[in-house]
Short mmCIF file of C-alpha atoms (C1' of nucleotides) in Angstrom, two decimals:
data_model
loop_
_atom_site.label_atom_id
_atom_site.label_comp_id
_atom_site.label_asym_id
_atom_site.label_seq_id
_atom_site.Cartn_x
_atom_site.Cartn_y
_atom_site.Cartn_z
CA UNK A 416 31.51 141.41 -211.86
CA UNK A 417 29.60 138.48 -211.95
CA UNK A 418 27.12 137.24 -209.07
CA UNK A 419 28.97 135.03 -207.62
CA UNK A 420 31.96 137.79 -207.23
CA UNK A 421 29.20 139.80 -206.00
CA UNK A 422 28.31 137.58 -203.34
CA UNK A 423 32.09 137.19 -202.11
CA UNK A 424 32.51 141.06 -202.24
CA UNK A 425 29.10 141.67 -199.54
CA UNK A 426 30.39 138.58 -197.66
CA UNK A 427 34.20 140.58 -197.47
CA UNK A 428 32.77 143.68 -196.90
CA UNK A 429 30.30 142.21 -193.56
CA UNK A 430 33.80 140.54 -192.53
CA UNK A 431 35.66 143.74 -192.72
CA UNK A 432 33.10 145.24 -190.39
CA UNK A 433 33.50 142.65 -187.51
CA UNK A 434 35.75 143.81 -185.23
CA UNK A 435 37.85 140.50 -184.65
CA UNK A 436 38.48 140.23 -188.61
CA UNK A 437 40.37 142.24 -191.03
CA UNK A 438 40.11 141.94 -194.65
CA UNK A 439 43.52 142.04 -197.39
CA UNK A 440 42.45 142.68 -200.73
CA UNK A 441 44.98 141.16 -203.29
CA UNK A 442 47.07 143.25 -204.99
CA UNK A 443 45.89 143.74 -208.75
CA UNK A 444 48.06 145.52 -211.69
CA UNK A 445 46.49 149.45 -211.94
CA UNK A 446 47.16 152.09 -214.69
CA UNK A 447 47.23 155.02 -211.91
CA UNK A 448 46.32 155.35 -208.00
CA UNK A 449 44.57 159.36 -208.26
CA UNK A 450 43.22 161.15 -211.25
CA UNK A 451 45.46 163.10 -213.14
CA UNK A 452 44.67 166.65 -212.99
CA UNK A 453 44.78 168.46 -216.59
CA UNK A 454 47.91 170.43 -216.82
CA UNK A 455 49.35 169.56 -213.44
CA UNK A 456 53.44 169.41 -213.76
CA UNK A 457 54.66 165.68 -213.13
CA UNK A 458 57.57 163.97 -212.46
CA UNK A 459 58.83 160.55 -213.64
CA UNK A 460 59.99 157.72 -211.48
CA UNK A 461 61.09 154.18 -211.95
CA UNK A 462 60.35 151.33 -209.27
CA UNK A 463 62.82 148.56 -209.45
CA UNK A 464 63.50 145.35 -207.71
CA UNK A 465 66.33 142.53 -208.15
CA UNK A 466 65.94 139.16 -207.57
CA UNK A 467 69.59 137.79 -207.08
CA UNK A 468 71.35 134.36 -206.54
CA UNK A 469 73.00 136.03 -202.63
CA UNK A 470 73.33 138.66 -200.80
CA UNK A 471 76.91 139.56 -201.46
CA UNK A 472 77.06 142.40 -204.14
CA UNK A 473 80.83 141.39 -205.20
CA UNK A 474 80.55 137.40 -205.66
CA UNK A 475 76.52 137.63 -206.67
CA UNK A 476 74.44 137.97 -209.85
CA UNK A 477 71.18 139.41 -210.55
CA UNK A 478 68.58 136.43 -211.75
CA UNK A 479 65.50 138.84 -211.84
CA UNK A 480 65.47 142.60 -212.93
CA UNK A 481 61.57 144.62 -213.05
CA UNK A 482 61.43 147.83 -213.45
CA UNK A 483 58.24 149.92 -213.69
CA UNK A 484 57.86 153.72 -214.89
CA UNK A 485 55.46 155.97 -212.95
CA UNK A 486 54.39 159.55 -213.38
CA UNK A 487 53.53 161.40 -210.04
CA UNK A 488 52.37 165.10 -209.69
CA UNK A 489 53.84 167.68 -206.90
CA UNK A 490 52.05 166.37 -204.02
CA UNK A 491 53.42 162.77 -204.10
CA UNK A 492 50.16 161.11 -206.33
CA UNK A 493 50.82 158.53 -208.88
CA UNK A 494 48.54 159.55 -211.61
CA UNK A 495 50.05 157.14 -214.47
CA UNK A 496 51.74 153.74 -213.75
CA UNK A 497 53.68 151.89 -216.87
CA UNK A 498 53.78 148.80 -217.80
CA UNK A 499 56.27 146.70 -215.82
CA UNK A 500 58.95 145.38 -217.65
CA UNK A 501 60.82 142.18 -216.15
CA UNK A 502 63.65 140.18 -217.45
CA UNK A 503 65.58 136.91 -216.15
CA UNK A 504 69.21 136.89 -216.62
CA UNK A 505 71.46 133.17 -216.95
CA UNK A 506 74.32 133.83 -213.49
CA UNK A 507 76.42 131.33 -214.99
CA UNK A 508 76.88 130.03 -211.54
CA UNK A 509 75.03 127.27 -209.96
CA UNK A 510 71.78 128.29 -207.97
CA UNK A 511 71.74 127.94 -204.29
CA UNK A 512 68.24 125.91 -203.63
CA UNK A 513 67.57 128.10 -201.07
CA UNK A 514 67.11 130.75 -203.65
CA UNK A 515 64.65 128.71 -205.56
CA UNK A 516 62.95 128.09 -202.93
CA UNK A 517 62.86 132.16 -202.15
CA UNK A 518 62.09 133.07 -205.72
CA UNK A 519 60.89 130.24 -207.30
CA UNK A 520 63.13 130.62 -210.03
CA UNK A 521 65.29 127.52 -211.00
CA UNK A 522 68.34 127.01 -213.11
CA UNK A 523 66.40 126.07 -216.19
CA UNK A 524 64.51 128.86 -215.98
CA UNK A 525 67.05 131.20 -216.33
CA UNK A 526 68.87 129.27 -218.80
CA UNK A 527 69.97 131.34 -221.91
CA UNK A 528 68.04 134.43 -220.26
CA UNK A 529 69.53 137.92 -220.76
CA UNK A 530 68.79 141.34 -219.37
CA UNK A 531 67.96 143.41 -222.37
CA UNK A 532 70.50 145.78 -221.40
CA UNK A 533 68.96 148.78 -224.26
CA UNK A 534 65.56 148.58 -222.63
CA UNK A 535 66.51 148.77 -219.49
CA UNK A 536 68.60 151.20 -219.52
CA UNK A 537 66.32 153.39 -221.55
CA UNK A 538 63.65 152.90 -219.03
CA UNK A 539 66.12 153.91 -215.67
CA UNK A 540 67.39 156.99 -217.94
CA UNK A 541 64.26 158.25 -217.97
CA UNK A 542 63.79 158.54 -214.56
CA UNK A 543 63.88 161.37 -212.55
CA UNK A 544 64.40 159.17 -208.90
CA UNK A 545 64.75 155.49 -208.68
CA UNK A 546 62.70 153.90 -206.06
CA UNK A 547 63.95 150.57 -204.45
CA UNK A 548 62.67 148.80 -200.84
CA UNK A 549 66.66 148.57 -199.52
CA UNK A 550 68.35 150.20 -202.21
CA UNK A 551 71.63 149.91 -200.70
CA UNK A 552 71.08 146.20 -201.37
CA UNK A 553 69.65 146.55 -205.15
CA UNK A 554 71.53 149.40 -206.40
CA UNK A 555 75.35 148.01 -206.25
CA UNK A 556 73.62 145.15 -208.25
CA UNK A 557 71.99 147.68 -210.97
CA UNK A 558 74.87 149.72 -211.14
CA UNK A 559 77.58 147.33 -211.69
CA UNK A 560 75.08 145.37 -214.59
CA UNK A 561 74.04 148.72 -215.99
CA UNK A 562 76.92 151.22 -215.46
CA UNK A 563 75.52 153.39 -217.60
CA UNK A 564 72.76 154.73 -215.88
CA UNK A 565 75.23 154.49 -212.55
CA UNK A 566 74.59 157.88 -211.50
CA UNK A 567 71.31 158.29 -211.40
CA UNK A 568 69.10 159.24 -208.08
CA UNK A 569 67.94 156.61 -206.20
CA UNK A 570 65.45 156.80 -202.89
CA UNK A 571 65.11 153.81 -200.42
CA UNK A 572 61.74 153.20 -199.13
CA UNK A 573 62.95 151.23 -196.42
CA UNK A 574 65.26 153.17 -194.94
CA UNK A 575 64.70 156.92 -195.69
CA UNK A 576 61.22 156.93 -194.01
CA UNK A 577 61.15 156.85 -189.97
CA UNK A 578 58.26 154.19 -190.59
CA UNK A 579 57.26 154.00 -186.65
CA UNK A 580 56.53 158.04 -187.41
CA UNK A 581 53.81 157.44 -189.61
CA UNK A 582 51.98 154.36 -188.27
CA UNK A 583 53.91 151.44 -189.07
CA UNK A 584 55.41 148.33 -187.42
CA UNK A 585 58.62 146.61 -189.17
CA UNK A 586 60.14 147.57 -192.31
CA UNK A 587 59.96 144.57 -194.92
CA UNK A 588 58.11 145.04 -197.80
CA UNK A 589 55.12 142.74 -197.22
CA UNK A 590 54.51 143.36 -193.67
CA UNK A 591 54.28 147.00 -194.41
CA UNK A 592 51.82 146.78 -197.65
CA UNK A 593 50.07 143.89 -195.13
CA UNK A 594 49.35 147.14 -192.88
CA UNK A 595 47.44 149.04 -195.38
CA UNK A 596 45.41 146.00 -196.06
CA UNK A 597 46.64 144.58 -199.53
CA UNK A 598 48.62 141.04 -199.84
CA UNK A 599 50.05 139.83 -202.43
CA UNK A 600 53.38 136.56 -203.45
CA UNK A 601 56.37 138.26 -202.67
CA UNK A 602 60.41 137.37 -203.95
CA UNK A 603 59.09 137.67 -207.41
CA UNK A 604 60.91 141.23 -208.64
CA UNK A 605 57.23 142.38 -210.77
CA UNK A 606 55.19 141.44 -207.61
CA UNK A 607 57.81 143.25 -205.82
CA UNK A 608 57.33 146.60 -207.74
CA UNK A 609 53.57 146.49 -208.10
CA UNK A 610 53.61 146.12 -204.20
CA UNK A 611 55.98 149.14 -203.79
CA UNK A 612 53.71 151.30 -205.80
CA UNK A 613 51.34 150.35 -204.14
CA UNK A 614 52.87 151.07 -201.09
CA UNK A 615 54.05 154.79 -201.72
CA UNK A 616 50.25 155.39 -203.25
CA UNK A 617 49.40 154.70 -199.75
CA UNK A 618 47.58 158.00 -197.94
CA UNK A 619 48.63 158.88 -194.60
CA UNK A 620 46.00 160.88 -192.08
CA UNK A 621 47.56 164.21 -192.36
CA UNK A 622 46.60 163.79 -196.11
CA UNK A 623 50.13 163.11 -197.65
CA UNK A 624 51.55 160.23 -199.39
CA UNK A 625 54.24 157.77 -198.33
CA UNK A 626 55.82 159.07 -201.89
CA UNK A 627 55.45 162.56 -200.78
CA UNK A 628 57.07 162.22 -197.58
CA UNK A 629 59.42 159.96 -199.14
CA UNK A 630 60.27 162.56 -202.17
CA UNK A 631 60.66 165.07 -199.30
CA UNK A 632 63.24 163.24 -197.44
CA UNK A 633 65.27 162.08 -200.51
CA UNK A 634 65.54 165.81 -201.40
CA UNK A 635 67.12 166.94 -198.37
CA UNK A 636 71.20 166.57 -199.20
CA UNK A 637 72.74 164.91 -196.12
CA UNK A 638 76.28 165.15 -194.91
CA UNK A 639 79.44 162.80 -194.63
CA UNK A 640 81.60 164.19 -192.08
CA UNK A 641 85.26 163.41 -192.39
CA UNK A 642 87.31 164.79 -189.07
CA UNK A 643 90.63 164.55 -191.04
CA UNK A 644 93.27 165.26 -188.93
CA UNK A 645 91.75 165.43 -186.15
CA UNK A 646 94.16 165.46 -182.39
CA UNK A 647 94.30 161.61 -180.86
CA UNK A 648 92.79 162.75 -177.55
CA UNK A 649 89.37 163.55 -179.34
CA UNK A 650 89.07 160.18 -180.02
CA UNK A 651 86.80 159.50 -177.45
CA UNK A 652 84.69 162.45 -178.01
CA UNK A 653 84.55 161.38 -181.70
CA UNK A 654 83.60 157.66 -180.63
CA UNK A 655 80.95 158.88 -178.47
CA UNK A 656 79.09 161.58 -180.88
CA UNK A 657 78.96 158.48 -183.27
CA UNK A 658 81.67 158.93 -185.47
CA UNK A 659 83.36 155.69 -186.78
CA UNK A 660 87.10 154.56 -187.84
CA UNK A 661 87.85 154.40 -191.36
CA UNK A 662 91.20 152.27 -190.56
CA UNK A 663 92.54 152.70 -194.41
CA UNK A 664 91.76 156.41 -194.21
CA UNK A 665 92.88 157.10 -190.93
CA UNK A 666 90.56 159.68 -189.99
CA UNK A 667 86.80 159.27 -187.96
CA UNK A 668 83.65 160.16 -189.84
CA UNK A 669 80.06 160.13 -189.96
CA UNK A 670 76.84 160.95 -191.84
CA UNK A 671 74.56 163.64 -190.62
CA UNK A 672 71.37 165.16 -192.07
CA UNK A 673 70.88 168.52 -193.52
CA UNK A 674 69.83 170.70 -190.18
CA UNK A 675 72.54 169.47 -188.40
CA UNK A 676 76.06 170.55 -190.81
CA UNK A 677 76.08 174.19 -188.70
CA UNK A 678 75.83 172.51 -184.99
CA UNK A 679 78.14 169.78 -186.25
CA UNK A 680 81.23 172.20 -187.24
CA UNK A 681 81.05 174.44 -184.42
CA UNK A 682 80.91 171.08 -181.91
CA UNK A 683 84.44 169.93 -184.26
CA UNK A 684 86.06 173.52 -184.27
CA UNK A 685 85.56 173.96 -180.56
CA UNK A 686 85.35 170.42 -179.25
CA UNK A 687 88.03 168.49 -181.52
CA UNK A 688 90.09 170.70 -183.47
CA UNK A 689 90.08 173.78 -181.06
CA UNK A 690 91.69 176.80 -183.72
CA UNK A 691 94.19 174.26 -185.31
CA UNK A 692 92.53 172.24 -188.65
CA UNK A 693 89.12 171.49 -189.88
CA UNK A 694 87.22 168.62 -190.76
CA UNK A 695 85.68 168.21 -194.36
CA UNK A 696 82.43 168.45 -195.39
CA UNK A 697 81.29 166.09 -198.60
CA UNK A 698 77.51 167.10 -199.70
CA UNK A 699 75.65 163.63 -200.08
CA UNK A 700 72.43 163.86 -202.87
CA UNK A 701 69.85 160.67 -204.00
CA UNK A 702 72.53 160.55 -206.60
CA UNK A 703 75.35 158.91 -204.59
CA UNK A 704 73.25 157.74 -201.57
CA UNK A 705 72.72 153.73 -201.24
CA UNK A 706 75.90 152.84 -203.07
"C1'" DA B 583 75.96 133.72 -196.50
"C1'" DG B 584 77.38 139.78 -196.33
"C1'" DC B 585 76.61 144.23 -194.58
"C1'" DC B 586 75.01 147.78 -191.60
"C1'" DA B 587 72.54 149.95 -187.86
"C1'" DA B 588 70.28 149.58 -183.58
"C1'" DG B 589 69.19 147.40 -179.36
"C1'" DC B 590 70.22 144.75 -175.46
"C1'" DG B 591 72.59 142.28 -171.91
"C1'" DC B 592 76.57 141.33 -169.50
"C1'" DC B 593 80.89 142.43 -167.63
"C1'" DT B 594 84.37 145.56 -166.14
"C1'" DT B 595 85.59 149.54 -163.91
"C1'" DC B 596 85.29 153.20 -161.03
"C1'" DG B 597 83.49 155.75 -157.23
"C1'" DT B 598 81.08 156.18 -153.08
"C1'" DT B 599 79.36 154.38 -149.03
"C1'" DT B 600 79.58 151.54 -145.01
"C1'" DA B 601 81.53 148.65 -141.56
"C1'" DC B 602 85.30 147.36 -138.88
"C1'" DG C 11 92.73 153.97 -142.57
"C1'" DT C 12 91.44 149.93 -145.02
"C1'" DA C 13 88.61 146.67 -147.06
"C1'" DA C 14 84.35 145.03 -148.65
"C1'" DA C 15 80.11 145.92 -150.89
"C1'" DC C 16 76.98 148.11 -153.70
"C1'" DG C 17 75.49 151.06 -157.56
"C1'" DA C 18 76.10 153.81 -161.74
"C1'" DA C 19 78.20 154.14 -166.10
"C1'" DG C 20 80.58 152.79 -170.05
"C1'" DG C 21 82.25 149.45 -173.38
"C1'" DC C 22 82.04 145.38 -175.96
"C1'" DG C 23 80.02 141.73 -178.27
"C1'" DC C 24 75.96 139.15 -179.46
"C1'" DT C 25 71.42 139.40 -181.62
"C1'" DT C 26 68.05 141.17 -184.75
"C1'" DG C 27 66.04 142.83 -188.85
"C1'" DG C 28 66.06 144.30 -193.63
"C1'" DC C 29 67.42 142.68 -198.71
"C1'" DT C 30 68.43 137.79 -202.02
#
DNA sequence: AGCCAAGCGCCTTCGTTTAC
DNA sequence: GTAAACGAAGGCGCTTGGCT
């Protein structure tokens, strides 16, 4: 560091102090968040991140793919981060301006650009759990361009974490890595990744990582509950225990976690089906959730 | 734009109260 | 006994927030 980085570093830190300023540190590319203790089982895990030309998973095409590798121990620590990997990939479709404008990515670009579909596959079967900030909008991208690794376990860190629980306002990406003090250009897929790691490095008070508490969650299998069968005047009891309609299925269902399968199927049998039928119970892992 | 979940506001409906 | 009025409750649809 030289003296003039000095200088802005004291002048950061007296800003930090003063009560009516806070202080975001840029996000810069690390090799690890904790020290790896020797001989301490790990696990690996892949961040990823799509940038797309839509939202719509059918008519749309990934523009942007990064993935990252990670290696984090038992108590949720990243003690090795890879290096990120990112490719561009030609849509063959013209590019809405708004998404240049999003992604800063234009048309020439991504001319000619391909996903190099070996490498990134290799990298995603290596992973134990594949972390994504709204993976139900990233992984029917992934899996339809890679099929191959289609199966895999995938955690969302937007949506499997009750984020008001541990401290946080909002859900998006930056606004929740802008709450533990870091900024950084977002809607580029490696900024993206580097900010989710960042993000699930993040310590909590009680000691544990987002990853940790994330890990935890993803682990527990959840439920879908399908009431097949079940007698038309439940209806309304269905409807208002938050079942929904599948119309082309003809029966009501809905998702429940882990704790609740036992309550759940004595409330059908005595409430719905009373002694004639039973609904069906389909185990949901990290393997299937998000799709 | 597409999808999904959650929240919110408004409107309808129903029931109870009150006034004649 | 009947009609109006008010209040609680439920349902429906609009909005919002995430991702590009």
């Amino acid at each position: 560091m030289n003296a003039v980085d000095d200088r802005h570093a004291h002048a950061a830190e007296l800003l930090g102090a003063h009560p009516d300023f806070r202080v975001q540190r840029r996000l810069m590319p690390v090799t690890a968040f904790h020290e790896a203790a020797p001989l301490v089982p790990s696990r690996i895990g892949v961040a990823i991140d799509v940038e797309t030309t839509g939202l719509n998973h059918d008519a749309d095409r990934i523009i942007e793919l990064a993935v990252q590798r990670f290696r984090f121990d038992a108590r949720g620590r990243i003690i090795q981060v890879g290096t990120p990997r990112v490719w561009r990939e030609d849509p063959a479709m013209p590019l809405d301006p708004r998404i240049t404008m999003l992604t800063g990515l234009t048309e020439e670009a991504l001319a000619d650009q391909a996903i190099d579909e070996a490498a990134a596959v290799d990298i995603l079967a290596s992973a134990e759990i594949i972390v994504a900030h709204n993976a139900a909008f990233d992984r029917p991208f992934v899996d339809r361009r890679l099929p191959a690794v289609a199966g895999k376990p995938w955690v969302c860190s937007m949506a499997e974490l009750d984020w008001l629980e541990v401290g946080f306002e909002g859900r998006a990406l930056a606004h929740l890595v802008s709450q533990c003090g870091w900024f950084y250009e977002g809607h580029r897929a490696e900024n993206d990744i580097l900010a989710l790691l960042y993000l699930l490095s993040h310590g909590l008070p009680d000691g544990e990582t987002i990853l940790a508490k994330l890990i935890a969650c993803s682990e527990q299998p959840t439920w879908r509950v399908n009431a097949v069968d079940a007698p038309f005047d439940a209806k309304g009891r269905l409807k208002a225990r938050g079942y929904r309609w599948d119309a082309a299925l003809r029966f009501w269902w809905k998702s429940i976690g882990q704790g609740e399968a036992d309550a759940e199927r004595i409330w059908l049998l005595t409430d719905v089906y009373g002694g004639y039928g039973e609904p069906v119970f389909i185990p949901v892992t990290a393997c299937e959730r998000h799709r």
